[in-house]
XYZ file of C-alpha atoms in Angstrom:
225
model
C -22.507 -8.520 10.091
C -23.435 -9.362 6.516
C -26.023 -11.694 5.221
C -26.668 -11.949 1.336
C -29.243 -14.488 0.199
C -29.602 -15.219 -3.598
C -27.827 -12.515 -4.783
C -27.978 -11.388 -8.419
C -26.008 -9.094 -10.679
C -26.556 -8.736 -14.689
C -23.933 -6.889 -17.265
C -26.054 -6.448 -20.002
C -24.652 -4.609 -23.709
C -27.161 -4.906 -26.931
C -26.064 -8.578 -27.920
C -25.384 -10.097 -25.012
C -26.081 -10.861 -20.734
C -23.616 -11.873 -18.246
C -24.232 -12.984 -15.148
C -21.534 -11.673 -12.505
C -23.358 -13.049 -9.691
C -25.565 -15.971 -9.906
C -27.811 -16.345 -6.830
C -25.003 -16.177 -4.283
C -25.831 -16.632 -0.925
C -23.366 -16.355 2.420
C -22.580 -14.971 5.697
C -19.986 -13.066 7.256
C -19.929 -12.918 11.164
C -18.456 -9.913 13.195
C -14.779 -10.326 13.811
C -14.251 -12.669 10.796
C -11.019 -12.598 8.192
C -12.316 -14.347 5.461
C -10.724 -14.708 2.192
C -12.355 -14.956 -1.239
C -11.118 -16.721 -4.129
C -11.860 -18.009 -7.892
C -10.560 -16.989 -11.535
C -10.911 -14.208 -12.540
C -14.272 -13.346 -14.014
C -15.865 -15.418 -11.446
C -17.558 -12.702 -9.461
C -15.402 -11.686 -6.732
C -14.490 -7.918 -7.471
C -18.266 -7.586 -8.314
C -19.383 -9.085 -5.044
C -16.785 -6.974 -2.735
C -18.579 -3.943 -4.672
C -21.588 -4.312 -3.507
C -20.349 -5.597 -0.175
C -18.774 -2.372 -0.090
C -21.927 -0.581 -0.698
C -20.264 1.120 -4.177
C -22.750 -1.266 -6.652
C -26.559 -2.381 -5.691
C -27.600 -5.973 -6.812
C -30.144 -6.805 -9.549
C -31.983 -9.341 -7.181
C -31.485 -10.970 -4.145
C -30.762 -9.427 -0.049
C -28.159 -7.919 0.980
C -28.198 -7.079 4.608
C -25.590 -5.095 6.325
C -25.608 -5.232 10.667
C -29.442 -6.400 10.210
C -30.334 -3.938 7.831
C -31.566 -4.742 4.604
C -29.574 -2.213 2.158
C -30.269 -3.692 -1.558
C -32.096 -1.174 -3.439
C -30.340 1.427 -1.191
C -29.647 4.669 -3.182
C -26.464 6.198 -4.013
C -26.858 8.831 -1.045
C -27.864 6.113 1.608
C -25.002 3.890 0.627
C -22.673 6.614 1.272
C -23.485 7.891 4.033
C -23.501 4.124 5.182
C -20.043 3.381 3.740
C -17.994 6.199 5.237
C -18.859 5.202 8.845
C -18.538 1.362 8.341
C -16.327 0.646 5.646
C -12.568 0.650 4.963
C -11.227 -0.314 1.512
C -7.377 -1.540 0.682
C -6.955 -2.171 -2.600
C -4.127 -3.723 -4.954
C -2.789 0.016 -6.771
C -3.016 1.741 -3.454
C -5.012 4.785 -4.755
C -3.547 7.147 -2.872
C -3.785 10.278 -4.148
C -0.240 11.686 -5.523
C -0.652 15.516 -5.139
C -1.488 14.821 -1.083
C 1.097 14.140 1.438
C 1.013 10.648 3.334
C -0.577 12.479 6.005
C -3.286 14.319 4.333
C -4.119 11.274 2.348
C -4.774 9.253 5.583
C -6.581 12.558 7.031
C -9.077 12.708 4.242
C -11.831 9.866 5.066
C -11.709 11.924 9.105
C -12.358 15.504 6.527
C -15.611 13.404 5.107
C -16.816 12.445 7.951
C -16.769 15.965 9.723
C -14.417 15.466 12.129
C -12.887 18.319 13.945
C -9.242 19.290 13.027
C -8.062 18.512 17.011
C -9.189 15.205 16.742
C -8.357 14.677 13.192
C -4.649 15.002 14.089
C -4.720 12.938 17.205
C -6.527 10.283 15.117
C -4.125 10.330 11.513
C -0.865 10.733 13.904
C -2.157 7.648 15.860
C -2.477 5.519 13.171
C 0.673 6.407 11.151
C 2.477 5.412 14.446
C 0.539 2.439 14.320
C 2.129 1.319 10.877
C 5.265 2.867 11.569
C 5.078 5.310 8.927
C 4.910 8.305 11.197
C 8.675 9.515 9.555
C 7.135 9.602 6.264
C 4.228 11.633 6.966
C 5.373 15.177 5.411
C 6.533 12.332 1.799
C 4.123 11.896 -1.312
C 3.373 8.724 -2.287
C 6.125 8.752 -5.283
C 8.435 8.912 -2.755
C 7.779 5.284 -0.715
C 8.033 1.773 -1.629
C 5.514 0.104 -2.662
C 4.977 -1.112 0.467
C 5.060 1.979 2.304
C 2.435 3.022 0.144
C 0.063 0.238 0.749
C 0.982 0.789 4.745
C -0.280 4.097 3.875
C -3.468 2.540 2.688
C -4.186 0.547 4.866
C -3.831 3.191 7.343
C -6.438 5.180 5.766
C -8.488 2.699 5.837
C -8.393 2.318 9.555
C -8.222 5.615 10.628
C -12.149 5.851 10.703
C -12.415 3.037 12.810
C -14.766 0.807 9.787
C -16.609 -1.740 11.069
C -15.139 -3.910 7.942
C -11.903 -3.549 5.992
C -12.927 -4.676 1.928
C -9.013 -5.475 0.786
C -9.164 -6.019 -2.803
C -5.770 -8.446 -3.699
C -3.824 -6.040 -0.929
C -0.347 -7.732 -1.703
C -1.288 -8.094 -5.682
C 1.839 -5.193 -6.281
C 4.492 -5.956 -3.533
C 7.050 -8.580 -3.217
C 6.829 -11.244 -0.610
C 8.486 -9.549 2.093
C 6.404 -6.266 2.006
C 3.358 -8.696 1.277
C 3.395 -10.942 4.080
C 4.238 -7.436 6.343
C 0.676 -6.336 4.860
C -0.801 -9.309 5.721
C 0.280 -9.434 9.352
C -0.926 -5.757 9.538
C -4.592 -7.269 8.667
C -4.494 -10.034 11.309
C -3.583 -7.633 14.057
C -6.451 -5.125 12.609
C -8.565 -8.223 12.745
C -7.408 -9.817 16.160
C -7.860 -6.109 17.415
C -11.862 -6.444 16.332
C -11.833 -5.595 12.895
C -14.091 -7.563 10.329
C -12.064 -8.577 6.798
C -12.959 -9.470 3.902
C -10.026 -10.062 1.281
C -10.194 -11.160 -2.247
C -7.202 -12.690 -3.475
C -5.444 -15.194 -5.842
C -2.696 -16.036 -3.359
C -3.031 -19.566 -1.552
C -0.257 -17.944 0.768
C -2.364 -14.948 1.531
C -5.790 -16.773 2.251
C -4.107 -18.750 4.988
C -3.676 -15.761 7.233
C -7.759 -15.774 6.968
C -10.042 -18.071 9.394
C -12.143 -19.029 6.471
C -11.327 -19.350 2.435
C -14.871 -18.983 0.298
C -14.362 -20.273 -3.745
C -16.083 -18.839 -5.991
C -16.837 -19.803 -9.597
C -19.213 -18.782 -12.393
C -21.223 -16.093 -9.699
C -21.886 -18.750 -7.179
C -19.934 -20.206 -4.264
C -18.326 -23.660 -4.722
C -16.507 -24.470 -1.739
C -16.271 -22.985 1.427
C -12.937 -23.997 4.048
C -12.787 -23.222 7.762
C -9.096 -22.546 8.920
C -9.671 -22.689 12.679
């Protein structure tokens, strides 16, 4: 699914250049659940950006199902990421004046699809995380783990190629954590391709593969299975 080869990625200000990404090169096969890790400020929120098609790199390829998309233009990217990609990220980012329902209905509104189908497909997937009673709630009214159920069901509900979860159990406590991450390995056992960054040892076990990261490059690289 995604190939990068020698990827770059520059922050530059008037005194000084950092390097975010330092000739990174690795693969990611359909069906995977691979977990990325390193300190922070080694690259990994800056290389699930552009994996996410919301950044372009300064050098390198990036290819995405065999197509080459660096150098891809804010237009193609989008139109790229709202049929492929899902995102799940640490402060939910749900929106607070929608109800759990319309938040989870808005990536099918984007897309175009037809109000029928939209409510088949949002009522489906709320069932699916058993948040179906809460649909009518806004987010300031769930846990915080409701909320990131809510998320994650958003990020499903367009059927993405590839869920981008950014650390997903970064605000919960371990019970409504490890609840999200068993909600990602049924996603992924069901077909789904994820790719998680995270700081949690205990998280990056549920994945098949753990990639470390340090200084823009990749360090290490772990199979699980």
């Amino acid at each position: 699914m995604i190939t990068i080869n020698n990827l770059e990625k520059f922050y530059s200000t008037d005194e000084i250049r950092t390097i975010a990404l330092n000739k990174l090169s690795l693969n990611v096969n359909n069906g995977e659940f691979v977990a990325i890790m390193g300190p922070s400020g080694c690259g990994k929120s800056t290389l699930l950006n552009i994996l996410g098609l919301l950044d372009d790199p300064d050098g390198g390829s990036f290819e995405f199902n065999g197509i080459e998309v660096a150098g891809y233009n804010e237009r193609k990217r989008a139109e790229l990421r709202k049929h492929n990609i899902g995102f799940v990220f640490q402060n939910f980012n749900l929106i607070d004046e929608l109800t759990v329902y319309e938040n989870v209905e808005l990536p099918l509104i984007y897309t175009g699809v037809k109000t029928a189908e939209r409510k088949r497909r949002v009522e489906e997937v709320l069932e699916k995380m058993k948040i179906m009673h809460r649909r009518k709630h806004f987010p300031q009214q769930l846990s915080g783990g409701q909320q990131q159920r809510v998320a994650v069901a958003r990020a499903v509900v367009n059927n993405p190629k590839l869920i981008l979860a950014d650390e997903p159990t970064g605000n919960l406590d371990s019970s409504n954590g490890n609840e999200v991450m068993e909600l990602l390995v049924e996603l992924n056992e069901a077909g789904t391709t994820i790719i998680m960054v995270t700081h949690s040892e205990h998280d990056a076990k549920y994945s098949h593969r753990i990639i470390r990261m340090l200084d823009g490059q990749k360090v290490t690289e772990n199979s699980l299975i």
